[in-house]
Structures are given as structure tokens and as C-alpha cells.
mmCIF file of C-alpha atoms and ligand atoms in Angstrom:
data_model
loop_
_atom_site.group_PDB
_atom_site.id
_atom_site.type_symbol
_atom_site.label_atom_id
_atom_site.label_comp_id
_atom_site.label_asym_id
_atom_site.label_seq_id
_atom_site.Cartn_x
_atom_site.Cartn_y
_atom_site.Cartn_z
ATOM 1 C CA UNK A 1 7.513 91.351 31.927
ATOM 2 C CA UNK A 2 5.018 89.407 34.664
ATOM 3 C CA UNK A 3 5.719 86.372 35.427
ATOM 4 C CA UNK A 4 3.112 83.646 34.825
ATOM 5 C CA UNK A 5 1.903 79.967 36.059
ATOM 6 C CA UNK A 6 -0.755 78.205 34.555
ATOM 7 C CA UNK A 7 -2.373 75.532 36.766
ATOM 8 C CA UNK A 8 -4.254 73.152 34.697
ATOM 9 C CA UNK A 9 -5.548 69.516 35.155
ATOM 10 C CA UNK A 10 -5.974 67.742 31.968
ATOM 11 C CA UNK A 11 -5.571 67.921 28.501
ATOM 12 C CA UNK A 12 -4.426 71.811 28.357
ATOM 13 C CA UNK A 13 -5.956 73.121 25.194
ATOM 14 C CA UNK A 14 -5.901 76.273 26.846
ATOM 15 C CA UNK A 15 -2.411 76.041 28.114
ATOM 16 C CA UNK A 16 -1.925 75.237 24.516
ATOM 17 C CA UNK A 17 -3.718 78.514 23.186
ATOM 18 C CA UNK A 18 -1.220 80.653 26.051
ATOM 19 C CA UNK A 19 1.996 79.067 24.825
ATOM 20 C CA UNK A 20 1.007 79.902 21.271
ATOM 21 C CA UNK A 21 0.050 83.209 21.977
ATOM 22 C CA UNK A 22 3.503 84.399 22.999
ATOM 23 C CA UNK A 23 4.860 82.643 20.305
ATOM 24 C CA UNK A 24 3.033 85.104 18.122
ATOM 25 C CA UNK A 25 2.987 87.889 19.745
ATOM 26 C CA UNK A 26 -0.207 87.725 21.566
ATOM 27 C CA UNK A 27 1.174 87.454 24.869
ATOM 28 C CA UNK A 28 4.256 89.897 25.159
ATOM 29 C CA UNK A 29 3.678 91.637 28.473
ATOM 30 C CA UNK A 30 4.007 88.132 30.432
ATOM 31 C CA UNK A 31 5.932 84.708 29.889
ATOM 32 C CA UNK A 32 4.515 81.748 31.109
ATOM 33 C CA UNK A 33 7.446 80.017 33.688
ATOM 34 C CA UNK A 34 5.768 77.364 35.323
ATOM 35 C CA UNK A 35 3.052 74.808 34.829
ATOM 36 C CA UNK A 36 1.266 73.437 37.834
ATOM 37 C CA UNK A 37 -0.572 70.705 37.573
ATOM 38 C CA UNK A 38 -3.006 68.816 40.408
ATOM 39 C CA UNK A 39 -3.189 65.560 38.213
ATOM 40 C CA UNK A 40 0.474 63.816 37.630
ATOM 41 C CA UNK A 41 -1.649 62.613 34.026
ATOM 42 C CA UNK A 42 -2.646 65.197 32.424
ATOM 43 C CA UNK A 43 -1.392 65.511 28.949
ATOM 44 C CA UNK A 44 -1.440 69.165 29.466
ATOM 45 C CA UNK A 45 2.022 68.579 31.225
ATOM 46 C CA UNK A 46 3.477 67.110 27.802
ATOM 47 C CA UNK A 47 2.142 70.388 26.239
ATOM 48 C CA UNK A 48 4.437 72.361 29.197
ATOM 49 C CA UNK A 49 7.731 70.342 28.563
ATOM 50 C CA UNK A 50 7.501 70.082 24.894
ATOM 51 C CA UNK A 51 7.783 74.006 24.794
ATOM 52 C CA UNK A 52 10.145 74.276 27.711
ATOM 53 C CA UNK A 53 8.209 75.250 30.385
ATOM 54 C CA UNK A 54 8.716 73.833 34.036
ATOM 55 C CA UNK A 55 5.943 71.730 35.332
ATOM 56 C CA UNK A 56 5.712 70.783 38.779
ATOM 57 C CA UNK A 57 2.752 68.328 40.115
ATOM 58 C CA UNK A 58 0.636 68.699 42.905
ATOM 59 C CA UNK A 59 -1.677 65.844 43.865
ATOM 60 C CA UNK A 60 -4.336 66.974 46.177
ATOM 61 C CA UNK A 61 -5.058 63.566 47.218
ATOM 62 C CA UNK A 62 -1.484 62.599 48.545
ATOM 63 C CA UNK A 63 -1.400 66.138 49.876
ATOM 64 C CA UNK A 64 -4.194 66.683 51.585
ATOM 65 C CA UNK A 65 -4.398 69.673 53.896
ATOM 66 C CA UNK A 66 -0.742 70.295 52.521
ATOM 67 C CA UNK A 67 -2.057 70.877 48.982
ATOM 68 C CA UNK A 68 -2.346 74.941 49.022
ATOM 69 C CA UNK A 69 0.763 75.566 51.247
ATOM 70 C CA UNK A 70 2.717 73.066 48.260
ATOM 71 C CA UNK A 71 1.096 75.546 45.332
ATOM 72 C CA UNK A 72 1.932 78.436 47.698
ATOM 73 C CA UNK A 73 5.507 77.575 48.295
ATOM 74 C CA UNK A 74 5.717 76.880 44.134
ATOM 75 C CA UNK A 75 4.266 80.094 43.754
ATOM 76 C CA UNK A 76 6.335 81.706 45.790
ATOM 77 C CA UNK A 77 9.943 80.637 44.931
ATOM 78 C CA UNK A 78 9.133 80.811 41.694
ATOM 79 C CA UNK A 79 8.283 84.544 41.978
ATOM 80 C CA UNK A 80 4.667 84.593 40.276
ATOM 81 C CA UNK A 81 3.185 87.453 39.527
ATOM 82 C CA UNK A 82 -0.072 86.331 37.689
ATOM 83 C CA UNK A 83 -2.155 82.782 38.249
ATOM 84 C CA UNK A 84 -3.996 81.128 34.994
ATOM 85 C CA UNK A 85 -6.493 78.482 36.168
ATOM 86 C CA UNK A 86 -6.390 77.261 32.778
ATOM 87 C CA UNK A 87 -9.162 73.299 32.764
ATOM 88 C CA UNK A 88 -7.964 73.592 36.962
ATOM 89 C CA UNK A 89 -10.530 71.474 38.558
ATOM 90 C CA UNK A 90 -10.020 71.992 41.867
ATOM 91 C CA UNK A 91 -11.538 75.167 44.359
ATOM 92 C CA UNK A 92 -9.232 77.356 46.006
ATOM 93 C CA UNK A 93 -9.920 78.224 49.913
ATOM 94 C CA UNK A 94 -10.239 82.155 50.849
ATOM 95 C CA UNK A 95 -7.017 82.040 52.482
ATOM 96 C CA UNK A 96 -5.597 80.896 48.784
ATOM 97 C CA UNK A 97 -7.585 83.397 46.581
ATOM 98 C CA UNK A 98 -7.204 86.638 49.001
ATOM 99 C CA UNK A 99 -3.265 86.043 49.141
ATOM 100 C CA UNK A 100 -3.287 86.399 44.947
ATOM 101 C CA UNK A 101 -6.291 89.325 45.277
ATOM 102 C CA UNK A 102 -6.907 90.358 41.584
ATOM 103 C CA UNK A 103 -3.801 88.413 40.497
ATOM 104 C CA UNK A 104 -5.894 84.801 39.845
ATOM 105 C CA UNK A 105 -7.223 84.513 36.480
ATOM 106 C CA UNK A 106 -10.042 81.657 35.103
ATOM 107 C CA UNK A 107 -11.456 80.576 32.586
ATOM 108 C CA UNK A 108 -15.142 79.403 32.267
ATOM 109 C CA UNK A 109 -17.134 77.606 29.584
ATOM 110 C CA UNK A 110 -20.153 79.572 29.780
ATOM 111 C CA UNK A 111 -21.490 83.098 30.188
ATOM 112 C CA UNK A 112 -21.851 83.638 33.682
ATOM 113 C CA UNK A 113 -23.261 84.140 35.700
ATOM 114 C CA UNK A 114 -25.533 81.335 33.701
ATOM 115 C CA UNK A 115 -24.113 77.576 34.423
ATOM 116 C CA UNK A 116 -21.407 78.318 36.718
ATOM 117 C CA UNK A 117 -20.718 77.855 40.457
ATOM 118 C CA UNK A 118 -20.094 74.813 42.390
ATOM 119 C CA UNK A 119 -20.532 71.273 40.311
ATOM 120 C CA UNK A 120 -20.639 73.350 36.977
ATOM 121 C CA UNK A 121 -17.127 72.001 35.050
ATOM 122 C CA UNK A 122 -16.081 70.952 31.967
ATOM 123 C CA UNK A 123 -18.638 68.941 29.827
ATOM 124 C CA UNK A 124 -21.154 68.827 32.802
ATOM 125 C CA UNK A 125 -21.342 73.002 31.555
ATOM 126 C CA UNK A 126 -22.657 72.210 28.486
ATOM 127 C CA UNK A 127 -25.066 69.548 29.235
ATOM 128 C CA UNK A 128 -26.628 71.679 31.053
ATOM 129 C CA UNK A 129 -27.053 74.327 28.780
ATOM 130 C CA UNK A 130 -28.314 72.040 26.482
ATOM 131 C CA UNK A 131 -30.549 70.677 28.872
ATOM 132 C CA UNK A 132 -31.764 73.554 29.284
ATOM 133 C CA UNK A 133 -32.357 74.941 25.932
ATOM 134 C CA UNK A 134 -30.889 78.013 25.602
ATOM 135 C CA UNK A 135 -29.660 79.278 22.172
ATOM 136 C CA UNK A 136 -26.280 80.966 23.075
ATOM 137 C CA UNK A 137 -23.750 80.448 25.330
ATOM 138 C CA UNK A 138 -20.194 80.672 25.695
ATOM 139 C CA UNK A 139 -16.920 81.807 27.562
ATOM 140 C CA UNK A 140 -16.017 83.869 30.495
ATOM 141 C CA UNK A 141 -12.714 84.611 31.872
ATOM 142 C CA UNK A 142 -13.155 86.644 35.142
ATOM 143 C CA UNK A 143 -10.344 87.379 38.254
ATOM 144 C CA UNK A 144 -11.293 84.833 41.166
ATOM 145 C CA UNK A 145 -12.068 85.289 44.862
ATOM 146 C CA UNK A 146 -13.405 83.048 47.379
ATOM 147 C CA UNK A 147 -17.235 82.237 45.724
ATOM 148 C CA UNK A 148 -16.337 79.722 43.014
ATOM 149 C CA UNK A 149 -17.058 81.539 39.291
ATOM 150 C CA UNK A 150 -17.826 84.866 41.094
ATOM 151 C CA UNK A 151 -14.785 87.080 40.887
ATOM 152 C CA UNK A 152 -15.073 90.372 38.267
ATOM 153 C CA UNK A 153 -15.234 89.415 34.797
ATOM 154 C CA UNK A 154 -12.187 90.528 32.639
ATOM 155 C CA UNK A 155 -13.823 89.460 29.242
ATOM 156 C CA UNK A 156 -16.785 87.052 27.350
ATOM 157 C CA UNK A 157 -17.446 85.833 24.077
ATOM 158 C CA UNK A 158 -20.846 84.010 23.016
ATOM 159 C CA UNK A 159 -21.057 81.030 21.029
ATOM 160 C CA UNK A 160 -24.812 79.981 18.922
ATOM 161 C CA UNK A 161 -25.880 76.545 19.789
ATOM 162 C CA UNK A 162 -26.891 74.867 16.664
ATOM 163 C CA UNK A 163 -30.191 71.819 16.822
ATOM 164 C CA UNK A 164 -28.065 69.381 16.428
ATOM 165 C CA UNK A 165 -25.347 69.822 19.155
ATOM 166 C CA UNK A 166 -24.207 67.495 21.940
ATOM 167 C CA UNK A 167 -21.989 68.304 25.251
ATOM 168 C CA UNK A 168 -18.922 67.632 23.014
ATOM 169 C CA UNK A 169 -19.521 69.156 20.057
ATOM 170 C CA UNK A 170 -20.531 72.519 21.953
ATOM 171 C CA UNK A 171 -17.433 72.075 24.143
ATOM 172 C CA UNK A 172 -15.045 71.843 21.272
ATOM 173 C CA UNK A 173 -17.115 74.966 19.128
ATOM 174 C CA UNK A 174 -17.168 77.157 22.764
ATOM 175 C CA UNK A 175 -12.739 76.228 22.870
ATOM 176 C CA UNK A 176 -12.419 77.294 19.418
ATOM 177 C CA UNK A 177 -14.720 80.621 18.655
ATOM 178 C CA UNK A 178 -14.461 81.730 22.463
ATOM 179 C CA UNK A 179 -11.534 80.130 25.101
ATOM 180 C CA UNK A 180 -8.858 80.051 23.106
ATOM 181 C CA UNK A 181 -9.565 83.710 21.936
ATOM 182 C CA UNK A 182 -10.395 85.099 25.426
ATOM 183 C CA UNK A 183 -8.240 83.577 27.251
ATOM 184 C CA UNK A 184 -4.884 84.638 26.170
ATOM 185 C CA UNK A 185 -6.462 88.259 25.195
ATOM 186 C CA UNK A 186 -7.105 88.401 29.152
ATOM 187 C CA UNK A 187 -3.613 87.380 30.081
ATOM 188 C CA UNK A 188 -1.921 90.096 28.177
ATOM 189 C CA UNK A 189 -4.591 92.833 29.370
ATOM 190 C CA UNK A 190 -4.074 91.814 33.020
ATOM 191 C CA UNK A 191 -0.458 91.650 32.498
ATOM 192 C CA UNK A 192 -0.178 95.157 30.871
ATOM 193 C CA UNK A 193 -2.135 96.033 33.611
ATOM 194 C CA UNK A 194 -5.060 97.566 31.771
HETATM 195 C C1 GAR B 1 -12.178 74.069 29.394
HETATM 196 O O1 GAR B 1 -13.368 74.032 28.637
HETATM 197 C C2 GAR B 1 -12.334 74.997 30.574
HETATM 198 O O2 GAR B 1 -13.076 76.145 30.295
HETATM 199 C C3 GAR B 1 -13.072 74.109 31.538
HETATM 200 O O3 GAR B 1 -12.474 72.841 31.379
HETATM 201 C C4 GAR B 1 -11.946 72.700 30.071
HETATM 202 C C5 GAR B 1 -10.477 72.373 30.156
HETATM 203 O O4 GAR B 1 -9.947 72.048 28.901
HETATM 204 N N1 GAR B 1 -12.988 74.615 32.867
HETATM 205 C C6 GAR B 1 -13.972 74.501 33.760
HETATM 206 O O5 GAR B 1 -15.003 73.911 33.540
HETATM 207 C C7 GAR B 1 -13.704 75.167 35.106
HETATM 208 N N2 GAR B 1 -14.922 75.369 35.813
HETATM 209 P P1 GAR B 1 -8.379 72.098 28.600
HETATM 210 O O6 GAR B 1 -7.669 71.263 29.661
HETATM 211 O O7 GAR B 1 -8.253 71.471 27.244
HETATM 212 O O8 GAR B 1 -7.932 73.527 28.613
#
């Protein structure tokens, strides 16, 4: 059984989709232990406690330079095995992502390598790819290295844009039909090592 964080930021539909995953089933070759979480608001942390998980908070901006030693040291003593960047809005250094080679998992709200990369996060994604006009679009869960978005991709699922779309009704169709599918399919495949 691996052992699993989730670092998330906000509202943690995704941690959501993980937690319900291995309560079904979904998830059985990892168990999520700990919830990291840069943002001491985020109702994502709720989600952790109200299903038992330990959270721990790491604010980047009263860290500082201290931030990735804090999520190392977490990491560490609590003997992690596998890394969910689950809504995580913050980019991890080299030095981070080459510690946890191939052991770093994210989740992206677009196909990639369309509308990803540096300044491409939550609803900013899809106004862009409505902006753009594209007709399909969707989710990406890949490993992660050191170029933000670029790490191997583990699995994707596309989602049709319909006419009449807007950044947050394409956000909430891409969670539903894609994230919350892909997401905790990747976890178990990385944890059963396939
Ligand atoms: C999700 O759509 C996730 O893919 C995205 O933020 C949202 C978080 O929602 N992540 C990124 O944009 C990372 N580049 P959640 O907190 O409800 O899971």
C-alpha cells in the first residue's frame, strides 16, 4: 500500500474525487495520509478533516525561501511515497521535483501540451481556450519535473465545448466528464506501479 499526500490550494474537488475513490474501491493500491495545503483557507482542508485525513498548512508567503524544505520535511516524516498536486497553485523548483523523480503527480485542465505552462491555471485555462476557439479540450494528468506542465503524461480525457459555454461552465463540465475520472484512475495506476 503507497502512501499518499495530496497538496491542494483551494476548494479540493479533486481531493474530493481521491477520497471517494478509495472509498469505493477505486483507489486500493494507495491511501491518502496527509493533506498539504499552501493556503490556510482553502475549503479543500475541511474536505481532508471531515474524512480523517491529516492536513498540515504551508504558507509560502510567511515561509518564504523556507517553503520547500517545510513540504520536504512533511514529506519526509510522514514517509510519502507518491505526491498529488491536486488545484496546487504554486511551481515547484528542480531541486523539489528531481528529489520526488516520477513520484509527483498533476493534474491539468486542458490537453497539453495546448494551454498549459507558466500563467495557464484554473479558470484562466479555459478562457483561453475559449478565446481561442477551439472545439475540444480537456484534462491531463502527467508526472512533473522541473518545466511547469511538461513531465510524461500518465493519462487524458477530452471534453466538447458547446456555443454557448463560458470559463465556468467549461471548468465545471472538464471536472466532471474528465478530472475527476482521470485523476484518481492515475493514482491507482502509478501506485500499482503500472
Ligand atoms: C482544477 O481544475 C485543476 O485542474 C486546476 O485547478 C482546479 C482546482 O480545483 N489546476 C490547475 O490549473 C493547475 N495548473 P479543485 O481545488 O476543486 O480541485
Amino acid at each position: 500500500m503507497k502512501n499518499i499526500a495530496v497538496l491542494v490550494s483551494g476548494g479540493g474537488t479533486n481531493l474530493q474525487a481521491l477520497i471517494d475513490a478509495q472509498n469505493s474501491g477505486i483507489i486500493n493500491s494507495g491511501k491518502i495520509n496527509l493533506v498539504i495545503s499552501n493556503n490556510p483557507n482553502a475549503y479543500a482542508l475541511e474536505r481532508a478533516e471531515n474524512a480523517g485525513i491529516k492536513t498540515i498548512v504551508c504558507n509560502k508567503k510567511e515561509l518564504g525561501n523556507e517553503f520547500e524544505a517545510r513540504l520536504i520535511e512533511a514529506l519526509e516524516e510522514n514517509k510519502i511515497d507518491f505526491i498529488v498536486l491536486a488545484g496546487f497553485m504554486c511551481i515547484l523548483s528542480k531541486d523539489f521535483t528531481s528529489r520526488f523523480e516520477k513520484r509527483i503527480i498533476n493534474v491539468h485542465p486542458s490537453l497539453i501540451p495546448s494551454f498549459c505552462g507558466e500563467g495557464f491555471y484554473g479558470l484562466r485555462v479555459h478562457q483561453a481556450v475559449l478565446d481561442y476557439g477551439v472545439k475540444v479540450t480537456g484534462a491531463t494528468v502527467h508526472f512533473v519535473n522541473e518545466i511547469p506542465d511538461g513531465g510524461e503524461i500518465i493519462m487524458q480525457k477530452a471534453v466538447e465545448i458547446k456555443p454557448d459555454d463560458t470559463p465556468e461552465s467549461l471548468q465545471k463540465r472538464v471536472m466532471q466528464e474528465a478530472e475527476w475520472k482521470i485523476l484518481p484512475q492515475s493514482v491507482e495506476k502509478v501506485c500499482k506501479g503500472e
